[in-house]
PDB file of C-alpha atoms and ligand atoms in Angstrom:
ATOM      1  CA  MET A  95       3.367  -5.464 -21.323  1.00 83.00           C
ATOM      2  CA  THR A  96       2.696  -1.888 -22.459  1.00 94.00           C
ATOM      3  CA  TYR A  97       0.612  -0.113 -19.861  1.00 98.00           C
ATOM      4  CA  GLN A  98      -2.285   2.281 -20.507  1.00 98.00           C
ATOM      5  CA  THR A  99      -3.565   2.977 -16.990  1.00 98.00           C
ATOM      6  CA  ILE A 100      -0.400   2.886 -14.910  1.00 98.00           C
ATOM      7  CA  ILE A 101       3.178   4.115 -15.170  1.00 98.00           C
ATOM      8  CA  PHE A 102       5.714   1.559 -14.005  1.00 98.00           C
ATOM      9  CA  SER A 103       9.475   1.497 -13.709  1.00 98.00           C
ATOM     10  CA  LEU A 104      12.092  -0.463 -11.803  1.00 98.00           C
ATOM     11  CA  GLU A 105      15.463   1.223 -11.476  1.00 97.00           C
ATOM     12  CA  ALA A 106      18.235   1.129  -8.894  1.00 96.00           C
ATOM     13  CA  GLY A 107      16.192  -1.105  -6.612  1.00 97.00           C
ATOM     14  CA  VAL A 108      13.143   1.195  -6.633  1.00 98.00           C
ATOM     15  CA  ALA A 109       9.915   0.011  -8.260  1.00 98.00           C
ATOM     16  CA  ARG A 110       7.509   2.877  -8.981  1.00 98.00           C
ATOM     17  CA  LEU A 111       3.899   2.109  -9.773  1.00 98.00           C
ATOM     18  CA  THR A 112       1.753   5.170 -10.460  1.00 98.00           C
ATOM     19  CA  LEU A 113      -1.992   4.836 -11.011  1.00 98.00           C
ATOM     20  CA  ASN A 114      -2.581   6.937 -14.085  1.00 98.00           C
ATOM     21  CA  ARG A 115      -6.229   7.749 -14.803  1.00 98.00           C
ATOM     22  CA  PRO A 116      -6.180  11.255 -13.343  1.00 98.00           C
ATOM     23  CA  ASP A 117      -9.453  12.350 -15.017  1.00 98.00           C
ATOM     24  CA  ARG A 118     -11.208   9.563 -13.017  1.00 98.00           C
ATOM     25  CA  LEU A 119      -9.147  10.262  -9.870  1.00 98.00           C
ATOM     26  CA  ASN A 120      -7.262   7.040 -10.687  1.00 98.00           C
ATOM     27  CA  ALA A 121     -10.323   4.864 -10.070  1.00 98.00           C
ATOM     28  CA  PHE A 122      -9.725   1.178 -10.786  1.00 98.00           C
ATOM     29  CA  ASP A 123     -11.256  -0.164 -13.967  1.00 98.00           C
ATOM     30  CA  SER A 124     -10.660  -3.711 -15.250  1.00 98.00           C
ATOM     31  CA  LYS A 125      -7.657  -2.612 -17.276  1.00 98.00           C
ATOM     32  CA  MET A 126      -5.994  -1.000 -14.292  1.00 98.00           C
ATOM     33  CA  HIS A 127      -6.530  -4.133 -12.212  1.00 98.00           C
ATOM     34  CA  GLU A 128      -4.920  -6.199 -14.964  1.00 98.00           C
ATOM     35  CA  GLU A 129      -1.964  -3.843 -15.339  1.00 98.00           C
ATOM     36  CA  VAL A 130      -1.332  -3.415 -11.609  1.00 98.00           C
ATOM     37  CA  ALA A 131      -1.392  -7.204 -11.239  1.00 98.00           C
ATOM     38  CA  ASP A 132       1.123  -7.546 -14.061  1.00 98.00           C
ATOM     39  CA  ALA A 133       3.465  -4.893 -12.615  1.00 98.00           C
ATOM     40  CA  LEU A 134       3.295  -6.485  -9.171  1.00 98.00           C
ATOM     41  CA  GLY A 135       4.372  -9.748 -10.792  1.00 98.00           C
ATOM     42  CA  VAL A 136       7.431  -7.969 -12.180  1.00 98.00           C
ATOM     43  CA  VAL A 137       8.275  -6.645  -8.710  1.00 98.00           C
ATOM     44  CA  GLU A 138       7.740 -10.037  -7.082  1.00 98.00           C
ATOM     45  CA  ARG A 139      10.089 -11.692  -9.576  1.00 98.00           C
ATOM     46  CA  ALA A 140      12.789  -8.990  -9.513  1.00 97.00           C
ATOM     47  CA  SER A 141      15.638 -10.082  -7.279  1.00 94.00           C
ATOM     48  CA  ASP A 142      17.045  -6.531  -7.283  1.00 95.00           C
ATOM     49  CA  ALA A 143      13.849  -4.721  -6.158  1.00 98.00           C
ATOM     50  CA  ARG A 144      14.238  -3.229  -2.665  1.00 98.00           C
ATOM     51  CA  VAL A 145      11.221  -0.945  -2.289  1.00 98.00           C
ATOM     52  CA  LEU A 146       7.896  -0.393  -4.052  1.00 98.00           C
ATOM     53  CA  LEU A 147       6.450   3.111  -4.301  1.00 98.00           C
ATOM     54  CA  LEU A 148       2.725   3.244  -5.070  1.00 99.00           C
ATOM     55  CA  ALA A 149       1.408   6.670  -6.098  1.00 98.00           C
ATOM     56  CA  GLY A 150      -1.364   8.387  -8.037  1.00 98.00           C
ATOM     57  CA  ALA A 151      -1.112  10.777 -10.981  1.00 98.00           C
ATOM     58  CA  GLY A 152      -2.855  14.154 -10.878  1.00 98.00           C
ATOM     59  CA  ARG A 153      -4.724  15.589  -7.901  1.00 98.00           C
ATOM     60  CA  GLY A 154      -5.722  12.380  -6.130  1.00 98.00           C
ATOM     61  CA  PHE A 155      -4.396   8.984  -5.133  1.00 98.00           C
ATOM     62  CA  CYS A 156      -7.340   6.738  -6.022  1.00 99.00           C
ATOM     63  CA  ALA A 157     -11.152   6.908  -5.878  1.00 98.00           C
ATOM     64  CA  GLY A 158     -11.644   3.131  -5.589  1.00 98.00           C
ATOM     65  CA  GLN A 159     -13.711   1.163  -8.036  1.00 98.00           C
ATOM     66  CA  ASP A 160     -14.549   2.952 -11.304  1.00 98.00           C
ATOM     67  CA  LEU A 161     -18.284   3.401 -10.925  1.00 98.00           C
ATOM     68  CA  GLY A 162     -18.598   3.966 -14.666  1.00 97.00           C
ATOM     69  CA  GLU A 163     -18.091   0.207 -14.996  1.00 97.00           C
ATOM     70  CA  ARG A 164     -21.032  -0.397 -12.669  1.00 97.00           C
ATOM     71  CA  LYS A 165     -23.622   1.604 -14.618  1.00 96.00           C
ATOM     72  CA  ARG A 166     -26.549  -0.515 -15.699  1.00 94.00           C
ATOM     73  CA  GLY A 167     -29.063  -0.098 -18.452  1.00 93.00           C
ATOM     74  CA  PRO A 168     -32.697  -1.050 -17.984  1.00 94.00           C
ATOM     75  CA  GLY A 169     -32.976  -4.820 -17.658  1.00 94.00           C
ATOM     76  CA  ASP A 170     -29.236  -5.372 -17.138  1.00 94.00           C
ATOM     77  CA  PRO A 171     -28.509  -7.865 -14.332  1.00 94.00           C
ATOM     78  CA  PRO A 172     -26.713  -6.543 -11.233  1.00 94.00           C
ATOM     79  CA  PRO A 173     -22.938  -7.058 -11.215  1.00 95.00           C
ATOM     80  CA  ASP A 174     -21.429  -9.804  -9.051  1.00 97.00           C
ATOM     81  CA  LEU A 175     -19.425  -7.645  -6.656  1.00 98.00           C
ATOM     82  CA  GLY A 176     -18.295 -10.746  -4.749  1.00 98.00           C
ATOM     83  CA  GLU A 177     -16.510 -11.889  -7.864  1.00 98.00           C
ATOM     84  CA  SER A 178     -14.849  -8.501  -8.225  1.00 98.00           C
ATOM     85  CA  ILE A 179     -13.567  -8.691  -4.641  1.00 98.00           C
ATOM     86  CA  GLU A 180     -12.482 -12.326  -4.962  1.00 98.00           C
ATOM     87  CA  LEU A 181     -10.678 -11.935  -8.272  1.00 98.00           C
ATOM     88  CA  ARG A 182      -9.328  -8.389  -8.034  1.00 98.00           C
ATOM     89  CA  TYR A 183      -9.326  -6.477  -4.761  1.00 98.00           C
ATOM     90  CA  ALA A 184      -8.540  -9.314  -2.348  1.00 98.00           C
ATOM     91  CA  PRO A 185      -5.575 -10.631  -4.398  1.00 98.00           C
ATOM     92  CA  LEU A 186      -4.213  -7.084  -4.684  1.00 98.00           C
ATOM     93  CA  ILE A 187      -4.295  -6.584  -0.908  1.00 98.00           C
ATOM     94  CA  ARG A 188      -2.775 -10.017  -0.317  1.00 98.00           C
ATOM     95  CA  ARG A 189       0.042  -9.285  -2.737  1.00 98.00           C
ATOM     96  CA  LEU A 190       0.863  -5.866  -1.249  1.00 98.00           C
ATOM     97  CA  THR A 191       0.898  -7.194   2.299  1.00 98.00           C
ATOM     98  CA  ASN A 192       2.842 -10.356   1.411  1.00 98.00           C
ATOM     99  CA  LEU A 193       5.424  -8.634  -0.778  1.00 98.00           C
ATOM    100  CA  GLU A 194       8.842  -9.183   0.822  1.00 97.00           C
ATOM    101  CA  LEU A 195       9.745  -5.534   0.364  1.00 97.00           C
ATOM    102  CA  PRO A 196       8.642  -2.307   2.011  1.00 98.00           C
ATOM    103  CA  VAL A 197       5.705  -0.769   0.163  1.00 98.00           C
ATOM    104  CA  VAL A 198       5.403   3.009   0.421  1.00 98.00           C
ATOM    105  CA  CYS A 199       2.143   4.646  -0.567  1.00 99.00           C
ATOM    106  CA  ALA A 200       2.399   8.308  -1.525  1.00 99.00           C
ATOM    107  CA  VAL A 201      -1.064   9.830  -1.142  1.00 98.00           C
ATOM    108  CA  ASN A 202      -1.285  13.105  -3.014  1.00 98.00           C
ATOM    109  CA  GLY A 203      -4.949  14.010  -2.539  1.00 98.00           C
ATOM    110  CA  VAL A 204      -8.127  12.052  -2.090  1.00 98.00           C
ATOM    111  CA  ALA A 205      -8.032   8.317  -1.293  1.00 98.00           C
ATOM    112  CA  ALA A 206     -11.596   7.007  -1.316  1.00 98.00           C
ATOM    113  CA  GLY A 207     -13.329   3.632  -1.162  1.00 98.00           C
ATOM    114  CA  ALA A 208     -11.011   0.797  -2.070  1.00 98.00           C
ATOM    115  CA  GLY A 209      -8.468   3.501  -2.935  1.00 98.00           C
ATOM    116  CA  ALA A 210      -8.267   4.428   0.763  1.00 98.00           C
ATOM    117  CA  ASN A 211      -7.905   0.838   1.869  1.00 98.00           C
ATOM    118  CA  ILE A 212      -5.314  -0.040  -0.777  1.00 98.00           C
ATOM    119  CA  ALA A 213      -3.260   2.882   0.573  1.00 98.00           C
ATOM    120  CA  LEU A 214      -3.737   1.744   4.164  1.00 98.00           C
ATOM    121  CA  ALA A 215      -2.652  -1.787   3.271  1.00 98.00           C
ATOM    122  CA  CYS A 216       0.776  -0.442   2.316  1.00 98.00           C
ATOM    123  CA  ASP A 217       3.552  -0.485   4.900  1.00 98.00           C
ATOM    124  CA  LEU A 218       4.289   3.231   5.085  1.00 98.00           C
ATOM    125  CA  VAL A 219       1.711   5.788   4.010  1.00 98.00           C
ATOM    126  CA  ILE A 220       2.942   9.323   3.507  1.00 98.00           C
ATOM    127  CA  ALA A 221       0.338  11.916   2.555  1.00 98.00           C
ATOM    128  CA  THR A 222       0.122  15.588   1.659  1.00 98.00           C
ATOM    129  CA  GLN A 223      -1.552  17.756   4.266  1.00 98.00           C
ATOM    130  CA  SER A 224      -4.399  18.391   1.806  1.00 98.00           C
ATOM    131  CA  SER A 225      -5.157  14.675   1.390  1.00 98.00           C
ATOM    132  CA  ARG A 226      -8.342  13.015   2.663  1.00 98.00           C
ATOM    133  CA  PHE A 227      -9.101   9.376   3.431  1.00 98.00           C
ATOM    134  CA  ILE A 228     -12.736   8.473   2.844  1.00 98.00           C
ATOM    135  CA  GLN A 229     -14.535   5.205   3.550  1.00 98.00           C
ATOM    136  CA  SER A 230     -17.003   6.282   0.883  1.00 98.00           C
ATOM    137  CA  PHE A 231     -18.599   2.834   0.453  1.00 98.00           C
ATOM    138  CA  VAL A 232     -21.615   3.794   2.565  1.00 98.00           C
ATOM    139  CA  ASN A 233     -22.478   6.553   0.078  1.00 98.00           C
ATOM    140  CA  ILE A 234     -23.247   3.889  -2.533  1.00 98.00           C
ATOM    141  CA  GLY A 235     -24.688   1.272  -0.184  1.00 98.00           C
ATOM    142  CA  LEU A 236     -21.603  -0.919   0.301  1.00 98.00           C
ATOM    143  CA  VAL A 237     -19.408  -2.150   3.130  1.00 98.00           C
ATOM    144  CA  PRO A 238     -15.713  -1.178   3.326  1.00 98.00           C
ATOM    145  CA  ASP A 239     -13.674  -3.705   1.365  1.00 98.00           C
ATOM    146  CA  ALA A 240     -10.069  -4.190   0.236  1.00 98.00           C
ATOM    147  CA  GLY A 241      -9.281  -5.201   3.824  1.00 98.00           C
ATOM    148  CA  GLY A 242     -10.766  -2.076   5.414  1.00 98.00           C
ATOM    149  CA  THR A 243     -12.956  -3.856   7.953  1.00 98.00           C
ATOM    150  CA  TRP A 244      -9.949  -5.860   9.141  1.00 98.00           C
ATOM    151  CA  LEU A 245      -7.382  -3.089   9.138  1.00 97.00           C
ATOM    152  CA  LEU A 246      -9.333  -0.066  10.407  1.00 98.00           C
ATOM    153  CA  PRO A 247     -10.299  -1.428  13.843  1.00 98.00           C
ATOM    154  CA  ARG A 248      -6.743  -2.663  14.335  1.00 96.00           C
ATOM    155  CA  LEU A 249      -5.264   0.700  13.435  1.00 97.00           C
ATOM    156  CA  VAL A 250      -7.700   3.112  15.087  1.00 97.00           C
ATOM    157  CA  GLY A 251     -10.025   1.009  17.290  1.00 97.00           C
ATOM    158  CA  GLY A 252     -13.584  -0.149  16.762  1.00 98.00           C
ATOM    159  CA  ALA A 253     -15.343   3.123  17.620  1.00 98.00           C
ATOM    160  CA  ARG A 254     -13.446   5.172  15.072  1.00 98.00           C
ATOM    161  CA  ALA A 255     -13.546   2.389  12.483  1.00 98.00           C
ATOM    162  CA  LEU A 256     -17.320   2.234  12.782  1.00 98.00           C
ATOM    163  CA  GLY A 257     -17.559   6.015  12.642  1.00 98.00           C
ATOM    164  CA  MET A 258     -15.567   6.115   9.420  1.00 98.00           C
ATOM    165  CA  ALA A 259     -17.450   3.199   7.870  1.00 98.00           C
ATOM    166  CA  MET A 260     -20.917   4.363   8.853  1.00 98.00           C
ATOM    167  CA  THR A 261     -20.605   8.079   8.097  1.00 98.00           C
ATOM    168  CA  GLY A 262     -18.144   8.068   5.210  1.00 98.00           C
ATOM    169  CA  ALA A 263     -16.746  11.254   6.776  1.00 98.00           C
ATOM    170  CA  PRO A 264     -13.449  12.359   5.235  1.00 98.00           C
ATOM    171  CA  VAL A 265     -10.446  12.021   7.549  1.00 98.00           C
ATOM    172  CA  SER A 266      -7.787  14.667   6.936  1.00 98.00           C
ATOM    173  CA  ALA A 267      -4.189  13.560   6.544  1.00 98.00           C
ATOM    174  CA  ALA A 268      -3.268  15.373   9.765  1.00 98.00           C
ATOM    175  CA  ASP A 269      -5.990  13.487  11.664  1.00 98.00           C
ATOM    176  CA  ALA A 270      -4.989  10.247   9.939  1.00 98.00           C
ATOM    177  CA  GLU A 271      -1.456  10.677  11.245  1.00 98.00           C
ATOM    178  CA  ALA A 272      -2.651  11.602  14.739  1.00 98.00           C
ATOM    179  CA  LEU A 273      -4.963   8.564  14.816  1.00 98.00           C
ATOM    180  CA  GLY A 274      -2.218   6.171  13.731  1.00 97.00           C
ATOM    181  CA  LEU A 275      -3.883   5.474  10.391  1.00 98.00           C
ATOM    182  CA  ILE A 276      -0.835   6.584   8.384  1.00 98.00           C
ATOM    183  CA  TRP A 277       2.897   7.067   8.932  1.00 98.00           C
ATOM    184  CA  ARG A 278       3.269  10.763   8.087  1.00 98.00           C
ATOM    185  CA  CYS A 279       1.392  13.840   6.908  1.00 98.00           C
ATOM    186  CA  VAL A 280       3.680  16.403   5.279  1.00 98.00           C
ATOM    187  CA  PRO A 281       3.156  19.911   3.883  1.00 98.00           C
ATOM    188  CA  ASP A 282       2.194  19.725   0.203  1.00 98.00           C
ATOM    189  CA  ALA A 283       5.268  21.707  -0.858  1.00 98.00           C
ATOM    190  CA  GLU A 284       7.595  19.226   0.853  1.00 98.00           C
ATOM    191  CA  PHE A 285       5.799  16.066  -0.267  1.00 98.00           C
ATOM    192  CA  ALA A 286       7.870  15.094  -3.323  1.00 98.00           C
ATOM    193  CA  ALA A 287      11.170  15.559  -1.490  1.00 98.00           C
ATOM    194  CA  GLU A 288       9.923  13.688   1.591  1.00 98.00           C
ATOM    195  CA  VAL A 289       8.697  10.772  -0.526  1.00 98.00           C
ATOM    196  CA  GLU A 290      12.019  10.531  -2.360  1.00 98.00           C
ATOM    197  CA  ALA A 291      13.985  10.700   0.902  1.00 98.00           C
ATOM    198  CA  LEU A 292      11.898   7.910   2.411  1.00 98.00           C
ATOM    199  CA  VAL A 293      12.206   5.738  -0.689  1.00 98.00           C
ATOM    200  CA  ALA A 294      15.967   6.299  -0.880  1.00 98.00           C
ATOM    201  CA  LYS A 295      16.364   5.382   2.784  1.00 98.00           C
ATOM    202  CA  LEU A 296      14.400   2.157   2.353  1.00 98.00           C
ATOM    203  CA  ALA A 297      16.202   1.254  -0.900  1.00 98.00           C
ATOM    204  CA  SER A 298      19.542   1.319   0.912  1.00 98.00           C
ATOM    205  CA  ALA A 299      18.307  -0.459   4.046  1.00 98.00           C
ATOM    206  CA  PRO A 300      18.809  -4.153   4.871  1.00 98.00           C
ATOM    207  CA  THR A 301      15.901  -5.411   2.748  1.00 98.00           C
ATOM    208  CA  ARG A 302      15.586  -8.796   4.420  1.00 98.00           C
ATOM    209  CA  ALA A 303      15.366  -7.148   7.841  1.00 98.00           C
ATOM    210  CA  LEU A 304      12.615  -4.843   6.563  1.00 98.00           C
ATOM    211  CA  ALA A 305      10.744  -7.810   5.127  1.00 98.00           C
ATOM    212  CA  ALA A 306      11.108  -9.619   8.463  1.00 98.00           C
ATOM    213  CA  SER A 307       9.743  -6.589  10.366  1.00 98.00           C
ATOM    214  CA  LYS A 308       6.806  -6.476   7.956  1.00 98.00           C
ATOM    215  CA  LEU A 309       6.077 -10.161   8.423  1.00 98.00           C
ATOM    216  CA  ALA A 310       6.466 -10.036  12.205  1.00 98.00           C
ATOM    217  CA  ILE A 311       4.364  -6.934  12.785  1.00 97.00           C
ATOM    218  CA  ARG A 312       1.624  -8.091  10.432  1.00 96.00           C
ATOM    219  CA  SER A 313       1.638 -11.543  12.071  1.00 97.00           C
ATOM    220  CA  ALA A 314       1.370 -10.003  15.546  1.00 97.00           C
ATOM    221  CA  TRP A 315      -2.267  -9.090  14.942  1.00 94.00           C
ATOM    222  CA  GLY A 316      -3.188 -12.758  14.859  1.00 95.00           C
ATOM    223  CA  ASN A 317      -0.529 -14.281  17.150  1.00 98.00           C
ATOM    224  CA  SER A 318      -0.236 -14.916  20.871  1.00 98.00           C
ATOM    225  CA  LEU A 319       2.826 -13.419  22.607  1.00 98.00           C
ATOM    226  CA  SER A 320       4.321 -16.888  22.788  1.00 98.00           C
ATOM    227  CA  ALA A 321       3.866 -17.507  19.065  1.00 98.00           C
ATOM    228  CA  GLN A 322       5.279 -14.087  18.336  1.00 98.00           C
ATOM    229  CA  LEU A 323       8.379 -14.756  20.462  1.00 98.00           C
ATOM    230  CA  ASP A 324       8.915 -17.941  18.466  1.00 98.00           C
ATOM    231  CA  LEU A 325       8.533 -16.050  15.218  1.00 98.00           C
ATOM    232  CA  GLU A 326      11.042 -13.397  16.329  1.00 98.00           C
ATOM    233  CA  ARG A 327      13.497 -16.163  17.222  1.00 98.00           C
ATOM    234  CA  ASP A 328      13.162 -17.771  13.806  1.00 98.00           C
ATOM    235  CA  LEU A 329      13.440 -14.498  11.915  1.00 98.00           C
ATOM    236  CA  GLN A 330      16.451 -13.371  13.936  1.00 98.00           C
ATOM    237  CA  ARG A 331      18.136 -16.732  13.413  1.00 98.00           C
ATOM    238  CA  SER A 332      17.743 -16.354   9.675  1.00 98.00           C
ATOM    239  CA  LEU A 333      18.829 -12.679   9.637  1.00 98.00           C
ATOM    240  CA  GLY A 334      21.866 -13.544  11.742  1.00 98.00           C
ATOM    241  CA  LEU A 335      23.127 -15.535   8.749  1.00 98.00           C
ATOM    242  CA  SER A 336      22.648 -12.663   6.302  1.00 98.00           C
ATOM    243  CA  ALA A 337      25.380 -10.648   4.614  1.00 98.00           C
ATOM    244  CA  ASP A 338      23.661  -7.404   5.640  1.00 98.00           C
ATOM    245  CA  TYR A 339      23.857  -8.360   9.313  1.00 98.00           C
ATOM    246  CA  ALA A 340      27.576  -9.102   8.959  1.00 98.00           C
ATOM    247  CA  GLU A 341      28.020  -5.764   7.201  1.00 98.00           C
ATOM    248  CA  GLY A 342      26.029  -3.899   9.852  1.00 98.00           C
ATOM    249  CA  VAL A 343      28.111  -5.288  12.686  1.00 98.00           C
ATOM    250  CA  ALA A 344      31.380  -4.730  10.791  1.00 98.00           C
ATOM    251  CA  ALA A 345      30.413  -1.141   9.944  1.00 98.00           C
ATOM    252  CA  PHE A 346      29.543  -0.458  13.572  1.00 98.00           C
ATOM    253  CA  GLY A 347      32.937  -1.737  14.700  1.00 98.00           C
ATOM    254  CA  GLU A 348      34.731   0.307  12.045  1.00 98.00           C
ATOM    255  CA  LYS A 349      32.700   3.446  12.875  1.00 98.00           C
ATOM    256  CA  ARG A 350      31.486   3.881   9.273  1.00 98.00           C
ATOM    257  CA  PRO A 351      28.047   3.860   7.636  1.00 97.00           C
ATOM    258  CA  ALA A 352      26.921   0.360   6.669  1.00 98.00           C
ATOM    259  CA  LYS A 353      26.550  -0.451   2.959  1.00 98.00           C
ATOM    260  CA  PHE A 354      23.619  -2.823   2.878  1.00 98.00           C
ATOM    261  CA  ARG A 355      23.063  -4.757  -0.333  1.00 97.00           C
ATOM    262  CA  GLY A 356      19.729  -6.270   0.505  1.00 96.00           C
ATOM    263  CA  ASN A 357      20.983  -9.805   1.036  1.00 95.00           C
TER     264      ASN A 357
HETATM  265  O1  T3D B 211     -17.674  -2.686  -7.618  1.00 71.58           O
HETATM  266  C1  T3D B 211     -16.877  -3.463  -7.129  1.00 71.58           C
HETATM  267  O2  T3D B 211     -16.055  -4.073  -7.806  1.00 71.58           O
HETATM  268  C2  T3D B 211     -16.890  -3.681  -5.639  1.00 71.58           C
HETATM  269  C3  T3D B 211     -15.749  -2.985  -5.019  1.00 71.58           C
HETATM  270  C4  T3D B 211     -15.837  -1.705  -4.686  1.00 71.58           C
HETATM  271  C5  T3D B 211     -14.692  -0.947  -4.165  1.00 71.58           C
HETATM  272  C6  T3D B 211     -14.968   0.528  -4.083  1.00 71.58           C
HETATM  273  O3  T3D B 211     -14.028   1.274  -4.157  1.00 71.58           O
HETATM  274  S1  T3D B 211     -16.569   1.069  -3.885  1.00 71.58           S
HETATM  275  C7  T3D B 211     -16.346   2.838  -3.742  1.00 71.58           C
HETATM  276  C8  T3D B 211     -16.189   3.493  -5.085  1.00 71.58           C
HETATM  277  N1  T3D B 211     -15.742   4.845  -4.982  1.00 71.58           N
HETATM  278  C9  T3D B 211     -16.544   5.845  -4.602  1.00 71.58           C
HETATM  279  O4  T3D B 211     -17.689   5.667  -4.282  1.00 71.58           O
HETATM  280  C10 T3D B 211     -15.953   7.231  -4.635  1.00 71.58           C
HETATM  281  C11 T3D B 211     -16.672   8.081  -5.664  1.00 71.58           C
HETATM  282  N2  T3D B 211     -16.054   9.372  -5.764  1.00 71.58           N
HETATM  283  C12 T3D B 211     -16.299  10.348  -4.869  1.00 71.58           C
HETATM  284  O5  T3D B 211     -17.008  10.222  -3.907  1.00 71.58           O
HETATM  285  C13 T3D B 211     -15.642  11.660  -5.150  1.00 71.58           C
HETATM  286  O6  T3D B 211     -15.276  11.722  -6.519  1.00 71.58           O
HETATM  287  C14 T3D B 211     -14.368  11.873  -4.292  1.00 71.58           C
HETATM  288  C15 T3D B 211     -14.798  12.134  -2.842  1.00 71.58           C
HETATM  289  C16 T3D B 211     -13.430  10.710  -4.382  1.00 71.58           C
HETATM  290  C17 T3D B 211     -13.624  13.129  -4.807  1.00 71.58           C
HETATM  291  O7  T3D B 211     -14.514  14.216  -4.881  1.00 71.58           O
HETATM  292  P1  T3D B 211     -14.055  15.517  -5.689  1.00 71.58           P
HETATM  293  O8  T3D B 211     -15.166  16.527  -5.510  1.00 71.58           O
HETATM  294  O9  T3D B 211     -12.699  15.915  -5.255  1.00 71.58           O
HETATM  295  O10 T3D B 211     -13.927  15.080  -7.222  1.00 71.58           O
HETATM  296  P2  T3D B 211     -15.128  14.750  -8.245  1.00 71.58           P
HETATM  297  O11 T3D B 211     -15.478  15.982  -8.992  1.00 71.58           O
HETATM  298  O12 T3D B 211     -16.218  14.021  -7.561  1.00 71.58           O
HETATM  299  O13 T3D B 211     -14.382  13.708  -9.203  1.00 71.58           O
HETATM  300  C18 T3D B 211     -13.539  14.148 -10.268  1.00 71.58           C
HETATM  301  C19 T3D B 211     -13.851  13.294 -11.490  1.00 71.58           C
HETATM  302  O14 T3D B 211     -13.524  11.940 -11.161  1.00 71.58           O
HETATM  303  C20 T3D B 211     -15.339  13.317 -11.803  1.00 71.58           C
HETATM  304  O15 T3D B 211     -15.485  13.180 -13.206  1.00 71.58           O
HETATM  305  P3  T3D B 211     -15.982  14.442 -14.101  1.00 71.58           P
HETATM  306  O16 T3D B 211     -17.262  14.912 -13.512  1.00 71.58           O
HETATM  307  O17 T3D B 211     -14.860  15.470 -13.946  1.00 71.58           O
HETATM  308  O18 T3D B 211     -16.077  13.879 -15.484  1.00 71.58           O
HETATM  309  C21 T3D B 211     -15.834  12.052 -11.146  1.00 71.58           C
HETATM  310  O19 T3D B 211     -16.994  11.536 -11.757  1.00 71.58           O
HETATM  311  C22 T3D B 211     -14.660  11.122 -11.359  1.00 71.58           C
HETATM  312  N3  T3D B 211     -14.661  10.050 -10.357  1.00 71.58           N
HETATM  313  C23 T3D B 211     -14.435  10.170  -9.050  1.00 71.58           C
HETATM  314  N4  T3D B 211     -14.529   8.990  -8.461  1.00 71.58           N
HETATM  315  C24 T3D B 211     -14.847   8.100  -9.422  1.00 71.58           C
HETATM  316  C25 T3D B 211     -14.940   8.773 -10.649  1.00 71.58           C
HETATM  317  N5  T3D B 211     -15.237   8.160 -11.780  1.00 71.58           N
HETATM  318  C26 T3D B 211     -15.476   6.824 -11.725  1.00 71.58           C
HETATM  319  N6  T3D B 211     -15.412   6.117 -10.587  1.00 71.58           N
HETATM  320  C27 T3D B 211     -15.091   6.700  -9.424  1.00 71.58           C
HETATM  321  N7  T3D B 211     -14.997   5.968  -8.303  1.00 71.58           N
END
């Protein structure tokens, strides 16, 4: 598929998906939904993919739903937003969180509406100091979606989640890091290098172990301690049979860096 609204590549284990409608702050229109879904399919099917980097072109990460698509003329019926969530946003969040790879989101400016919550659904969010996260839904009379109402209270607690949802107040990247909303806030000048270093580290890590950590930590939010202990047992049993575990233990014994191959 030739893409018009995203830039996508998969090289040396690193899949890069850049939202590319910078004049609309990378807001999602139907085409972008279609293309992101297609690119995610490529990543899901690629046996050599070891990390996905999601980013935005231009001065922002993503401003959520393209509101140009929601303009109505006199007499036009209202759009079915439930259908949009069911067919587009919810599957996207499910796919990002279920992907058996680490997903890094590089936030290079504003992340608003569903754009904020798509970022927060990724495993590691790294943002420039000048970035802002905005639950802007309230400004147009909507509720946070794309998993925001589930994720925000788990990440920052109910009081702050409600504050963000009800006021739509921008949260700076520094505050987002301090609150535990994102992994790291970095100076703008160091952002590109920090993103590349993180991606390179993850691309040479034991991929199956990363996928197991993702599954276990995401499952913990719904599991009892007992269920979680069972899950850890099962995951560790499976990882104990992996080539990367054998390599890790051998490398430790031989006092050399491990060369993980992701299997
Ligand atoms: O509808 C459904 O399917 C249901 C699901 C909904 C999910 C959602 O995401 S709902 C929330 C939608 N998003 C928003 O409400 C955010 C709207 N945007 C803003 O509030 C502001 O643009 C920002 C706070 C994100 C950034 O402000 P600022 O001052 O840095 O930039 P700007 O000047 O407002 O925006 C720059 C351009 O991008 C501007 O176009 P122009 O005037 O230069 O031609 C602006 O119109 C455009 N833009 C920004 N956000 C959107 C957008 N165009 C279309 N849709 C957008 N969401």
